[in-house]
Amino acid sequence: MAGCQSKQPPTPANTSTPLVSSCLGDFRMRDLELMFERCDEAIEQTPNQADLHRDRALVLTLRGDQAKACEDVEVALSLLKQSKQPVDPMLQHELQVRQSTCKQSRTMAESD
């Protein structure tokens, strides 16, 4: 009968719950500075969350700061590589696409 019992859900004692899950809640394109500040604050609270670096990279891109956005993409990918937790394949794919865009932008800038 023990084999038929359902698995118990993780309890707070054995699960690390992030303090902040996103910094882009109520996103407003017209207020990118506020969005940037939210992302900064979230990263200060939980610096090892790749998705927060991804979110800030998006805001930085929209603000026109491609170089800093690419830095956040690199940090996020590094965090995913170091993670001992399962990695969201969509997050990893999105970051890899952004990384490719960063590399392409650098290549184009050097050829100008």
PDB file of N, CA and C in Angstrom:
ATOM      1  N   MET A   1       0.803  -1.186   0.000  1.00  0.00           N
ATOM      2  CA  MET A   1       0.000   0.000   0.000  1.00  0.00           C
ATOM      3  C   MET A   1       0.853   1.259   0.000  1.00  0.00           C
ATOM      4  N   ALA A   2       2.033   1.188   0.550  1.00  0.00           N
ATOM      5  CA  ALA A   2       2.896   2.371   0.608  1.00  0.00           C
ATOM      6  C   ALA A   2       3.241   2.862  -0.788  1.00  0.00           C
ATOM      7  N   GLY A   3       3.289   1.951  -1.774  1.00  0.00           N
ATOM      8  CA  GLY A   3       3.632   2.361  -3.132  1.00  0.00           C
ATOM      9  C   GLY A   3       2.542   3.186  -3.791  1.00  0.00           C
ATOM     10  N   CYS A   4       1.330   3.150  -3.262  1.00  0.00           N
ATOM     11  CA  CYS A   4       0.223   3.884  -3.862  1.00  0.00           C
ATOM     12  C   CYS A   4       0.008   5.268  -3.243  1.00  0.00           C
ATOM     13  N   GLN A   5       0.750   5.588  -2.210  1.00  0.00           N
ATOM     14  CA  GLN A   5       0.557   6.877  -1.559  1.00  0.00           C
ATOM     15  C   GLN A   5       1.095   7.983  -2.454  1.00  0.00           C
ATOM     16  N   SER A   6       0.406   9.096  -2.416  1.00  0.00           N
ATOM     17  CA  SER A   6       0.860  10.221  -3.227  1.00  0.00           C
ATOM     18  C   SER A   6       2.054  10.888  -2.563  1.00  0.00           C
ATOM     19  N   LYS A   7       2.877  11.480  -3.378  1.00  0.00           N
ATOM     20  CA  LYS A   7       4.050  12.181  -2.892  1.00  0.00           C
ATOM     21  C   LYS A   7       3.619  13.465  -2.205  1.00  0.00           C
ATOM     22  N   GLN A   8       4.195  13.745  -1.059  1.00  0.00           N
ATOM     23  CA  GLN A   8       3.858  14.955  -0.317  1.00  0.00           C
ATOM     24  C   GLN A   8       4.437  16.174  -1.026  1.00  0.00           C
ATOM     25  N   PRO A   9       3.682  17.268  -1.084  1.00  0.00           N
ATOM     26  CA  PRO A   9       4.223  18.482  -1.700  1.00  0.00           C
ATOM     27  C   PRO A   9       5.369  19.018  -0.854  1.00  0.00           C
ATOM     28  N   PRO A  10       6.315  19.726  -1.487  1.00  0.00           N
ATOM     29  CA  PRO A  10       7.431  20.268  -0.729  1.00  0.00           C
ATOM     30  C   PRO A  10       6.940  21.244   0.333  1.00  0.00           C
ATOM     31  N   THR A  11       7.599  21.222   1.456  1.00  0.00           N
ATOM     32  CA  THR A  11       7.255  22.140   2.529  1.00  0.00           C
ATOM     33  C   THR A  11       8.240  23.302   2.516  1.00  0.00           C
ATOM     34  N   PRO A  12       7.878  24.409   3.135  1.00  0.00           N
ATOM     35  CA  PRO A  12       8.793  25.550   3.155  1.00  0.00           C
ATOM     36  C   PRO A  12      10.161  25.212   3.734  1.00  0.00           C
ATOM     37  N   ALA A  13      10.245  24.248   4.610  1.00  0.00           N
ATOM     38  CA  ALA A  13      11.523  23.892   5.216  1.00  0.00           C
ATOM     39  C   ALA A  13      12.489  23.265   4.221  1.00  0.00           C
ATOM     40  N   ASN A  14      11.957  22.586   3.172  1.00  0.00           N
ATOM     41  CA  ASN A  14      12.860  21.937   2.228  1.00  0.00           C
ATOM     42  C   ASN A  14      12.801  22.553   0.821  1.00  0.00           C
ATOM     43  N   THR A  15      12.222  23.702   0.710  1.00  0.00           N
ATOM     44  CA  THR A  15      12.118  24.386  -0.573  1.00  0.00           C
ATOM     45  C   THR A  15      12.648  25.799  -0.420  1.00  0.00           C
ATOM     46  N   SER A  16      13.511  26.209  -1.358  1.00  0.00           N
ATOM     47  CA  SER A  16      13.955  27.600  -1.309  1.00  0.00           C
ATOM     48  C   SER A  16      13.034  28.420  -2.205  1.00  0.00           C
ATOM     49  N   THR A  17      12.263  29.280  -1.605  1.00  0.00           N
ATOM     50  CA  THR A  17      11.319  30.116  -2.336  1.00  0.00           C
ATOM     51  C   THR A  17      11.947  31.478  -2.582  1.00  0.00           C
ATOM     52  N   PRO A  18      11.989  31.916  -3.828  1.00  0.00           N
ATOM     53  CA  PRO A  18      12.576  33.227  -4.092  1.00  0.00           C
ATOM     54  C   PRO A  18      11.747  34.333  -3.447  1.00  0.00           C
ATOM     55  N   LEU A  19      12.428  35.381  -3.039  1.00  0.00           N
ATOM     56  CA  LEU A  19      11.735  36.510  -2.435  1.00  0.00           C
ATOM     57  C   LEU A  19      10.916  37.270  -3.471  1.00  0.00           C
ATOM     58  N   VAL A  20      11.431  37.352  -4.684  1.00  0.00           N
ATOM     59  CA  VAL A  20      10.774  38.111  -5.742  1.00  0.00           C
ATOM     60  C   VAL A  20      10.743  37.231  -6.981  1.00  0.00           C
ATOM     61  N   SER A  21       9.594  37.124  -7.616  1.00  0.00           N
ATOM     62  CA  SER A  21       9.515  36.261  -8.789  1.00  0.00           C
ATOM     63  C   SER A  21       9.631  37.032 -10.101  1.00  0.00           C
ATOM     64  N   SER A  22       9.347  38.318 -10.073  1.00  0.00           N
ATOM     65  CA  SER A  22       9.467  39.129 -11.281  1.00  0.00           C
ATOM     66  C   SER A  22       9.550  40.589 -10.902  1.00  0.00           C
ATOM     67  N   CYS A  23      10.236  41.328 -11.715  1.00  0.00           N
ATOM     68  CA  CYS A  23      10.304  42.773 -11.481  1.00  0.00           C
ATOM     69  C   CYS A  23       9.518  43.535 -12.549  1.00  0.00           C
ATOM     70  N   LEU A  24       8.810  42.819 -13.390  1.00  0.00           N
ATOM     71  CA  LEU A  24       8.085  43.464 -14.484  1.00  0.00           C
ATOM     72  C   LEU A  24       6.574  43.440 -14.301  1.00  0.00           C
ATOM     73  N   GLY A  25       6.114  43.210 -13.073  1.00  0.00           N
ATOM     74  CA  GLY A  25       4.678  43.259 -12.818  1.00  0.00           C
ATOM     75  C   GLY A  25       4.151  44.659 -13.115  1.00  0.00           C
ATOM     76  N   ASP A  26       2.989  44.752 -13.696  1.00  0.00           N
ATOM     77  CA  ASP A  26       2.402  46.045 -14.087  1.00  0.00           C
ATOM     78  C   ASP A  26       3.359  46.837 -14.971  1.00  0.00           C
ATOM     79  N   PHE A  27       3.979  46.150 -15.922  1.00  0.00           N
ATOM     80  CA  PHE A  27       4.944  46.792 -16.816  1.00  0.00           C
ATOM     81  C   PHE A  27       4.333  47.990 -17.516  1.00  0.00           C
ATOM     82  N   ARG A  28       5.081  49.087 -17.513  1.00  0.00           N
ATOM     83  CA  ARG A  28       4.653  50.316 -18.204  1.00  0.00           C
ATOM     84  C   ARG A  28       5.805  50.814 -19.065  1.00  0.00           C
ATOM     85  N   MET A  29       5.615  50.754 -20.350  1.00  0.00           N
ATOM     86  CA  MET A  29       6.647  51.178 -21.290  1.00  0.00           C
ATOM     87  C   MET A  29       7.013  52.649 -21.070  1.00  0.00           C
ATOM     88  N   ARG A  30       6.042  53.431 -20.688  1.00  0.00           N
ATOM     89  CA  ARG A  30       6.291  54.867 -20.521  1.00  0.00           C
ATOM     90  C   ARG A  30       7.099  55.183 -19.265  1.00  0.00           C
ATOM     91  N   ASP A  31       7.287  54.201 -18.396  1.00  0.00           N
ATOM     92  CA  ASP A  31       8.007  54.427 -17.144  1.00  0.00           C
ATOM     93  C   ASP A  31       9.139  53.406 -16.984  1.00  0.00           C
ATOM     94  N   LEU A  32      10.052  53.409 -17.953  1.00  0.00           N
ATOM     95  CA  LEU A  32      11.139  52.440 -17.937  1.00  0.00           C
ATOM     96  C   LEU A  32      12.077  52.643 -16.749  1.00  0.00           C
ATOM     97  N   GLU A  33      12.211  53.879 -16.295  1.00  0.00           N
ATOM     98  CA  GLU A  33      13.084  54.122 -15.138  1.00  0.00           C
ATOM     99  C   GLU A  33      12.556  53.397 -13.898  1.00  0.00           C
ATOM    100  N   LEU A  34      11.249  53.468 -13.674  1.00  0.00           N
ATOM    101  CA  LEU A  34      10.650  52.759 -12.545  1.00  0.00           C
ATOM    102  C   LEU A  34      10.826  51.253 -12.705  1.00  0.00           C
ATOM    103  N   MET A  35      10.635  50.738 -13.911  1.00  0.00           N
ATOM    104  CA  MET A  35      10.817  49.313 -14.166  1.00  0.00           C
ATOM    105  C   MET A  35      12.262  48.900 -13.875  1.00  0.00           C
ATOM    106  N   PHE A  36      13.203  49.746 -14.289  1.00  0.00           N
ATOM    107  CA  PHE A  36      14.621  49.474 -14.035  1.00  0.00           C
ATOM    108  C   PHE A  36      14.896  49.443 -12.529  1.00  0.00           C
ATOM    109  N   GLU A  37      14.356  50.405 -11.808  1.00  0.00           N
ATOM    110  CA  GLU A  37      14.551  50.461 -10.354  1.00  0.00           C
ATOM    111  C   GLU A  37      13.963  49.231  -9.673  1.00  0.00           C
ATOM    112  N   ARG A  38      12.798  48.795 -10.125  1.00  0.00           N
ATOM    113  CA  ARG A  38      12.192  47.585  -9.558  1.00  0.00           C
ATOM    114  C   ARG A  38      13.091  46.372  -9.775  1.00  0.00           C
ATOM    115  N   CYS A  39      13.632  46.267 -10.964  1.00  0.00           N
ATOM    116  CA  CYS A  39      14.505  45.135 -11.263  1.00  0.00           C
ATOM    117  C   CYS A  39      15.775  45.200 -10.424  1.00  0.00           C
ATOM    118  N   ASP A  40      16.346  46.392 -10.287  1.00  0.00           N
ATOM    119  CA  ASP A  40      17.523  46.550  -9.442  1.00  0.00           C
ATOM    120  C   ASP A  40      17.240  46.099  -8.010  1.00  0.00           C
ATOM    121  N   GLU A  41      16.119  46.535  -7.472  1.00  0.00           N
ATOM    122  CA  GLU A  41      15.748  46.167  -6.104  1.00  0.00           C
ATOM    123  C   GLU A  41      15.552  44.654  -5.974  1.00  0.00           C
ATOM    124  N   ALA A  42      14.890  44.077  -6.959  1.00  0.00           N
ATOM    125  CA  ALA A  42      14.654  42.631  -6.921  1.00  0.00           C
ATOM    126  C   ALA A  42      15.973  41.862  -6.981  1.00  0.00           C
ATOM    127  N   ILE A  43      16.898  42.327  -7.802  1.00  0.00           N
ATOM    128  CA  ILE A  43      18.196  41.658  -7.924  1.00  0.00           C
ATOM    129  C   ILE A  43      19.004  41.835  -6.643  1.00  0.00           C
ATOM    130  N   GLU A  44      18.862  42.978  -5.991  1.00  0.00           N
ATOM    131  CA  GLU A  44      19.532  43.163  -4.699  1.00  0.00           C
ATOM    132  C   GLU A  44      19.025  42.142  -3.678  1.00  0.00           C
ATOM    133  N   GLN A  45      17.723  41.865  -3.705  1.00  0.00           N
ATOM    134  CA  GLN A  45      17.130  40.909  -2.762  1.00  0.00           C
ATOM    135  C   GLN A  45      17.502  39.472  -3.086  1.00  0.00           C
ATOM    136  N   THR A  46      17.482  39.131  -4.363  1.00  0.00           N
ATOM    137  CA  THR A  46      17.756  37.755  -4.790  1.00  0.00           C
ATOM    138  C   THR A  46      18.657  37.783  -6.026  1.00  0.00           C
ATOM    139  N   PRO A  47      19.950  38.030  -5.817  1.00  0.00           N
ATOM    140  CA  PRO A  47      20.871  38.210  -6.947  1.00  0.00           C
ATOM    141  C   PRO A  47      21.121  36.964  -7.782  1.00  0.00           C
ATOM    142  N   ASN A  48      20.758  35.810  -7.278  1.00  0.00           N
ATOM    143  CA  ASN A  48      21.053  34.566  -7.993  1.00  0.00           C
ATOM    144  C   ASN A  48      19.890  34.050  -8.824  1.00  0.00           C
ATOM    145  N   GLN A  49      18.922  34.897  -9.106  1.00  0.00           N
ATOM    146  CA  GLN A  49      17.788  34.498  -9.945  1.00  0.00           C
ATOM    147  C   GLN A  49      18.005  34.976 -11.380  1.00  0.00           C
ATOM    148  N   ALA A  50      18.228  34.018 -12.252  1.00  0.00           N
ATOM    149  CA  ALA A  50      18.504  34.337 -13.650  1.00  0.00           C
ATOM    150  C   ALA A  50      17.356  35.102 -14.301  1.00  0.00           C
ATOM    151  N   ASP A  51      16.115  34.769 -13.935  1.00  0.00           N
ATOM    152  CA  ASP A  51      14.979  35.421 -14.583  1.00  0.00           C
ATOM    153  C   ASP A  51      14.922  36.923 -14.271  1.00  0.00           C
ATOM    154  N   LEU A  52      15.406  37.329 -13.114  1.00  0.00           N
ATOM    155  CA  LEU A  52      15.428  38.760 -12.795  1.00  0.00           C
ATOM    156  C   LEU A  52      16.453  39.497 -13.648  1.00  0.00           C
ATOM    157  N   HIS A  53      17.588  38.858 -13.885  1.00  0.00           N
ATOM    158  CA  HIS A  53      18.596  39.460 -14.765  1.00  0.00           C
ATOM    159  C   HIS A  53      18.072  39.533 -16.198  1.00  0.00           C
ATOM    160  N   ARG A  54      17.327  38.514 -16.589  1.00  0.00           N
ATOM    161  CA  ARG A  54      16.698  38.540 -17.919  1.00  0.00           C
ATOM    162  C   ARG A  54      15.728  39.706 -18.031  1.00  0.00           C
ATOM    163  N   ASP A  55      14.910  39.900 -16.994  1.00  0.00           N
ATOM    164  CA  ASP A  55      13.935  40.995 -17.005  1.00  0.00           C
ATOM    165  C   ASP A  55      14.632  42.353 -17.079  1.00  0.00           C
ATOM    166  N   ARG A  56      15.693  42.514 -16.273  1.00  0.00           N
ATOM    167  CA  ARG A  56      16.404  43.797 -16.301  1.00  0.00           C
ATOM    168  C   ARG A  56      17.075  44.000 -17.658  1.00  0.00           C
ATOM    169  N   ALA A  57      17.563  42.932 -18.262  1.00  0.00           N
ATOM    170  CA  ALA A  57      18.158  43.044 -19.597  1.00  0.00           C
ATOM    171  C   ALA A  57      17.132  43.574 -20.596  1.00  0.00           C
ATOM    172  N   LEU A  58      15.898  43.116 -20.486  1.00  0.00           N
ATOM    173  CA  LEU A  58      14.843  43.615 -21.367  1.00  0.00           C
ATOM    174  C   LEU A  58      14.642  45.115 -21.167  1.00  0.00           C
ATOM    175  N   VAL A  59      14.556  45.546 -19.922  1.00  0.00           N
ATOM    176  CA  VAL A  59      14.356  46.968 -19.631  1.00  0.00           C
ATOM    177  C   VAL A  59      15.537  47.780 -20.154  1.00  0.00           C
ATOM    178  N   LEU A  60      16.741  47.281 -19.928  1.00  0.00           N
ATOM    179  CA  LEU A  60      17.926  47.993 -20.421  1.00  0.00           C
ATOM    180  C   LEU A  60      17.915  48.093 -21.945  1.00  0.00           C
ATOM    181  N   THR A  61      17.509  47.033 -22.609  1.00  0.00           N
ATOM    182  CA  THR A  61      17.408  47.061 -24.077  1.00  0.00           C
ATOM    183  C   THR A  61      16.410  48.119 -24.521  1.00  0.00           C
ATOM    184  N   LEU A  62      15.259  48.163 -23.867  1.00  0.00           N
ATOM    185  CA  LEU A  62      14.242  49.156 -24.221  1.00  0.00           C
ATOM    186  C   LEU A  62      14.719  50.581 -23.934  1.00  0.00           C
ATOM    187  N   ARG A  63      15.589  50.737 -22.952  1.00  0.00           N
ATOM    188  CA  ARG A  63      16.163  52.050 -22.636  1.00  0.00           C
ATOM    189  C   ARG A  63      17.303  52.408 -23.584  1.00  0.00           C
ATOM    190  N   GLY A  64      17.722  51.462 -24.410  1.00  0.00           N
ATOM    191  CA  GLY A  64      18.783  51.722 -25.370  1.00  0.00           C
ATOM    192  C   GLY A  64      20.181  51.416 -24.854  1.00  0.00           C
ATOM    193  N   ASP A  65      20.293  50.727 -23.740  1.00  0.00           N
ATOM    194  CA  ASP A  65      21.598  50.398 -23.168  1.00  0.00           C
ATOM    195  C   ASP A  65      21.911  48.930 -23.449  1.00  0.00           C
ATOM    196  N   GLN A  66      22.237  48.665 -24.701  1.00  0.00           N
ATOM    197  CA  GLN A  66      22.462  47.292 -25.156  1.00  0.00           C
ATOM    198  C   GLN A  66      23.642  46.636 -24.449  1.00  0.00           C
ATOM    199  N   ALA A  67      24.710  47.391 -24.205  1.00  0.00           N
ATOM    200  CA  ALA A  67      25.898  46.805 -23.578  1.00  0.00           C
ATOM    201  C   ALA A  67      25.577  46.273 -22.183  1.00  0.00           C
ATOM    202  N   LYS A  68      24.877  47.052 -21.368  1.00  0.00           N
ATOM    203  CA  LYS A  68      24.527  46.598 -20.025  1.00  0.00           C
ATOM    204  C   LYS A  68      23.497  45.474 -20.085  1.00  0.00           C
ATOM    205  N   ALA A  69      22.601  45.531 -21.054  1.00  0.00           N
ATOM    206  CA  ALA A  69      21.630  44.452 -21.221  1.00  0.00           C
ATOM    207  C   ALA A  69      22.359  43.140 -21.505  1.00  0.00           C
ATOM    208  N   CYS A  70      23.371  43.207 -22.348  1.00  0.00           N
ATOM    209  CA  CYS A  70      24.140  42.006 -22.680  1.00  0.00           C
ATOM    210  C   CYS A  70      24.905  41.489 -21.464  1.00  0.00           C
ATOM    211  N   GLU A  71      25.357  42.376 -20.601  1.00  0.00           N
ATOM    212  CA  GLU A  71      26.014  41.950 -19.369  1.00  0.00           C
ATOM    213  C   GLU A  71      25.042  41.151 -18.499  1.00  0.00           C
ATOM    214  N   ASP A  72      23.807  41.633 -18.390  1.00  0.00           N
ATOM    215  CA  ASP A  72      22.806  40.906 -17.599  1.00  0.00           C
ATOM    216  C   ASP A  72      22.484  39.550 -18.213  1.00  0.00           C
ATOM    217  N   VAL A  73      22.462  39.472 -19.524  1.00  0.00           N
ATOM    218  CA  VAL A  73      22.224  38.189 -20.200  1.00  0.00           C
ATOM    219  C   VAL A  73      23.340  37.210 -19.844  1.00  0.00           C
ATOM    220  N   GLU A  74      24.575  37.681 -19.861  1.00  0.00           N
ATOM    221  CA  GLU A  74      25.709  36.820 -19.520  1.00  0.00           C
ATOM    222  C   GLU A  74      25.627  36.356 -18.063  1.00  0.00           C
ATOM    223  N   VAL A  75      25.263  37.265 -17.168  1.00  0.00           N
ATOM    224  CA  VAL A  75      25.119  36.894 -15.753  1.00  0.00           C
ATOM    225  C   VAL A  75      24.033  35.831 -15.611  1.00  0.00           C
ATOM    226  N   ALA A  76      22.909  36.047 -16.276  1.00  0.00           N
ATOM    227  CA  ALA A  76      21.795  35.106 -16.182  1.00  0.00           C
ATOM    228  C   ALA A  76      22.199  33.720 -16.690  1.00  0.00           C
ATOM    229  N   LEU A  77      22.882  33.669 -17.809  1.00  0.00           N
ATOM    230  CA  LEU A  77      23.324  32.375 -18.345  1.00  0.00           C
ATOM    231  C   LEU A  77      24.320  31.708 -17.397  1.00  0.00           C
ATOM    232  N   SER A  78      25.192  32.488 -16.818  1.00  0.00           N
ATOM    233  CA  SER A  78      26.147  31.946 -15.851  1.00  0.00           C
ATOM    234  C   SER A  78      25.418  31.357 -14.638  1.00  0.00           C
ATOM    235  N   LEU A  79      24.396  32.064 -14.169  1.00  0.00           N
ATOM    236  CA  LEU A  79      23.612  31.565 -13.030  1.00  0.00           C
ATOM    237  C   LEU A  79      22.914  30.248 -13.370  1.00  0.00           C
ATOM    238  N   LEU A  80      22.413  30.153 -14.603  1.00  0.00           N
ATOM    239  CA  LEU A  80      21.763  28.901 -15.007  1.00  0.00           C
ATOM    240  C   LEU A  80      22.763  27.748 -15.029  1.00  0.00           C
ATOM    241  N   LYS A  81      23.965  28.011 -15.506  1.00  0.00           N
ATOM    242  CA  LYS A  81      24.984  26.962 -15.556  1.00  0.00           C
ATOM    243  C   LYS A  81      25.360  26.492 -14.157  1.00  0.00           C
ATOM    244  N   GLN A  82      25.367  27.411 -13.200  1.00  0.00           N
ATOM    245  CA  GLN A  82      25.755  27.081 -11.822  1.00  0.00           C
ATOM    246  C   GLN A  82      24.612  26.454 -11.021  1.00  0.00           C
ATOM    247  N   SER A  83      23.406  26.585 -11.520  1.00  0.00           N
ATOM    248  CA  SER A  83      22.237  26.153 -10.763  1.00  0.00           C
ATOM    249  C   SER A  83      22.214  24.651 -10.540  1.00  0.00           C
ATOM    250  N   LYS A  84      21.858  24.277  -9.347  1.00  0.00           N
ATOM    251  CA  LYS A  84      21.680  22.868  -9.011  1.00  0.00           C
ATOM    252  C   LYS A  84      20.203  22.480  -9.135  1.00  0.00           C
ATOM    253  N   GLN A  85      19.350  23.445  -9.398  1.00  0.00           N
ATOM    254  CA  GLN A  85      17.916  23.226  -9.580  1.00  0.00           C
ATOM    255  C   GLN A  85      17.630  22.978 -11.055  1.00  0.00           C
ATOM    256  N   PRO A  86      16.496  22.362 -11.371  1.00  0.00           N
ATOM    257  CA  PRO A  86      16.114  22.206 -12.782  1.00  0.00           C
ATOM    258  C   PRO A  86      15.986  23.573 -13.445  1.00  0.00           C
ATOM    259  N   VAL A  87      16.456  23.670 -14.673  1.00  0.00           N
ATOM    260  CA  VAL A  87      16.447  24.924 -15.414  1.00  0.00           C
ATOM    261  C   VAL A  87      15.252  24.948 -16.357  1.00  0.00           C
ATOM    262  N   ASP A  88      14.540  26.073 -16.348  1.00  0.00           N
ATOM    263  CA  ASP A  88      13.414  26.266 -17.258  1.00  0.00           C
ATOM    264  C   ASP A  88      13.966  26.325 -18.687  1.00  0.00           C
ATOM    265  N   PRO A  89      13.602  25.377 -19.547  1.00  0.00           N
ATOM    266  CA  PRO A  89      14.161  25.364 -20.903  1.00  0.00           C
ATOM    267  C   PRO A  89      13.806  26.609 -21.714  1.00  0.00           C
ATOM    268  N   MET A  90      12.638  27.181 -21.460  1.00  0.00           N
ATOM    269  CA  MET A  90      12.259  28.396 -22.199  1.00  0.00           C
ATOM    270  C   MET A  90      13.138  29.580 -21.775  1.00  0.00           C
ATOM    271  N   LEU A  91      13.431  29.685 -20.488  1.00  0.00           N
ATOM    272  CA  LEU A  91      14.309  30.745 -20.001  1.00  0.00           C
ATOM    273  C   LEU A  91      15.696  30.580 -20.608  1.00  0.00           C
ATOM    274  N   GLN A  92      16.191  29.367 -20.600  1.00  0.00           N
ATOM    275  CA  GLN A  92      17.519  29.119 -21.163  1.00  0.00           C
ATOM    276  C   GLN A  92      17.542  29.454 -22.657  1.00  0.00           C
ATOM    277  N   HIS A  93      16.520  29.040 -23.383  1.00  0.00           N
ATOM    278  CA  HIS A  93      16.463  29.326 -24.817  1.00  0.00           C
ATOM    279  C   HIS A  93      16.402  30.834 -25.070  1.00  0.00           C
ATOM    280  N   GLU A  94      15.554  31.525 -24.328  1.00  0.00           N
ATOM    281  CA  GLU A  94      15.430  32.978 -24.500  1.00  0.00           C
ATOM    282  C   GLU A  94      16.769  33.668 -24.258  1.00  0.00           C
ATOM    283  N   LEU A  95      17.462  33.272 -23.217  1.00  0.00           N
ATOM    284  CA  LEU A  95      18.754  33.886 -22.912  1.00  0.00           C
ATOM    285  C   LEU A  95      19.793  33.562 -23.983  1.00  0.00           C
ATOM    286  N   GLN A  96      19.756  32.363 -24.522  1.00  0.00           N
ATOM    287  CA  GLN A  96      20.696  32.006 -25.588  1.00  0.00           C
ATOM    288  C   GLN A  96      20.429  32.815 -26.849  1.00  0.00           C
ATOM    289  N   VAL A  97      19.159  33.059 -27.152  1.00  0.00           N
ATOM    290  CA  VAL A  97      18.816  33.890 -28.307  1.00  0.00           C
ATOM    291  C   VAL A  97      19.318  35.319 -28.087  1.00  0.00           C
ATOM    292  N   ARG A  98      19.098  35.835 -26.886  1.00  0.00           N
ATOM    293  CA  ARG A  98      19.577  37.188 -26.581  1.00  0.00           C
ATOM    294  C   ARG A  98      21.098  37.254 -26.625  1.00  0.00           C
ATOM    295  N   GLN A  99      21.760  36.195 -26.151  1.00  0.00           N
ATOM    296  CA  GLN A  99      23.216  36.161 -26.201  1.00  0.00           C
ATOM    297  C   GLN A  99      23.699  36.212 -27.653  1.00  0.00           C
ATOM    298  N   SER A 100      23.034  35.489 -28.526  1.00  0.00           N
ATOM    299  CA  SER A 100      23.386  35.516 -29.950  1.00  0.00           C
ATOM    300  C   SER A 100      23.208  36.909 -30.528  1.00  0.00           C
ATOM    301  N   THR A 101      22.138  37.572 -30.133  1.00  0.00           N
ATOM    302  CA  THR A 101      21.893  38.940 -30.591  1.00  0.00           C
ATOM    303  C   THR A 101      22.996  39.871 -30.098  1.00  0.00           C
ATOM    304  N   CYS A 102      23.418  39.680 -28.861  1.00  0.00           N
ATOM    305  CA  CYS A 102      24.510  40.495 -28.306  1.00  0.00           C
ATOM    306  C   CYS A 102      25.792  40.288 -29.101  1.00  0.00           C
ATOM    307  N   LYS A 103      26.109  39.048 -29.393  1.00  0.00           N
ATOM    308  CA  LYS A 103      27.321  38.742 -30.159  1.00  0.00           C
ATOM    309  C   LYS A 103      27.242  39.351 -31.552  1.00  0.00           C
ATOM    310  N   GLN A 104      26.063  39.261 -32.176  1.00  0.00           N
ATOM    311  CA  GLN A 104      25.880  39.831 -33.504  1.00  0.00           C
ATOM    312  C   GLN A 104      26.035  41.346 -33.456  1.00  0.00           C
ATOM    313  N   SER A 105      25.492  41.984 -32.433  1.00  0.00           N
ATOM    314  CA  SER A 105      25.608  43.441 -32.297  1.00  0.00           C
ATOM    315  C   SER A 105      27.056  43.862 -32.124  1.00  0.00           C
ATOM    316  N   ARG A 106      27.806  43.109 -31.305  1.00  0.00           N
ATOM    317  CA  ARG A 106      29.221  43.437 -31.116  1.00  0.00           C
ATOM    318  C   ARG A 106      30.001  43.264 -32.416  1.00  0.00           C
ATOM    319  N   THR A 107      29.695  42.213 -33.151  1.00  0.00           N
ATOM    320  CA  THR A 107      30.377  41.960 -34.420  1.00  0.00           C
ATOM    321  C   THR A 107      30.092  43.088 -35.403  1.00  0.00           C
ATOM    322  N   MET A 108      28.830  43.500 -35.472  1.00  0.00           N
ATOM    323  CA  MET A 108      28.458  44.581 -36.387  1.00  0.00           C
ATOM    324  C   MET A 108      29.113  45.902 -35.969  1.00  0.00           C
ATOM    325  N   ALA A 109      29.195  46.176 -34.679  1.00  0.00           N
ATOM    326  CA  ALA A 109      29.790  47.415 -34.208  1.00  0.00           C
ATOM    327  C   ALA A 109      31.283  47.471 -34.538  1.00  0.00           C
ATOM    328  N   GLU A 110      31.945  46.329 -34.481  1.00  0.00           N
ATOM    329  CA  GLU A 110      33.367  46.292 -34.793  1.00  0.00           C
ATOM    330  C   GLU A 110      33.636  46.452 -36.281  1.00  0.00           C
ATOM    331  N   SER A 111      32.663  46.131 -37.119  1.00  0.00           N
ATOM    332  CA  SER A 111      32.848  46.239 -38.563  1.00  0.00           C
ATOM    333  C   SER A 111      32.507  47.632 -39.076  1.00  0.00           C
ATOM    334  N   ASP A 112      31.898  48.466 -38.238  1.00  0.00           N
ATOM    335  CA  ASP A 112      31.562  49.834 -38.672  1.00  0.00           C
ATOM    336  C   ASP A 112      32.774  50.720 -38.727  1.00  0.00           C
TER     337      ASP A 112
END
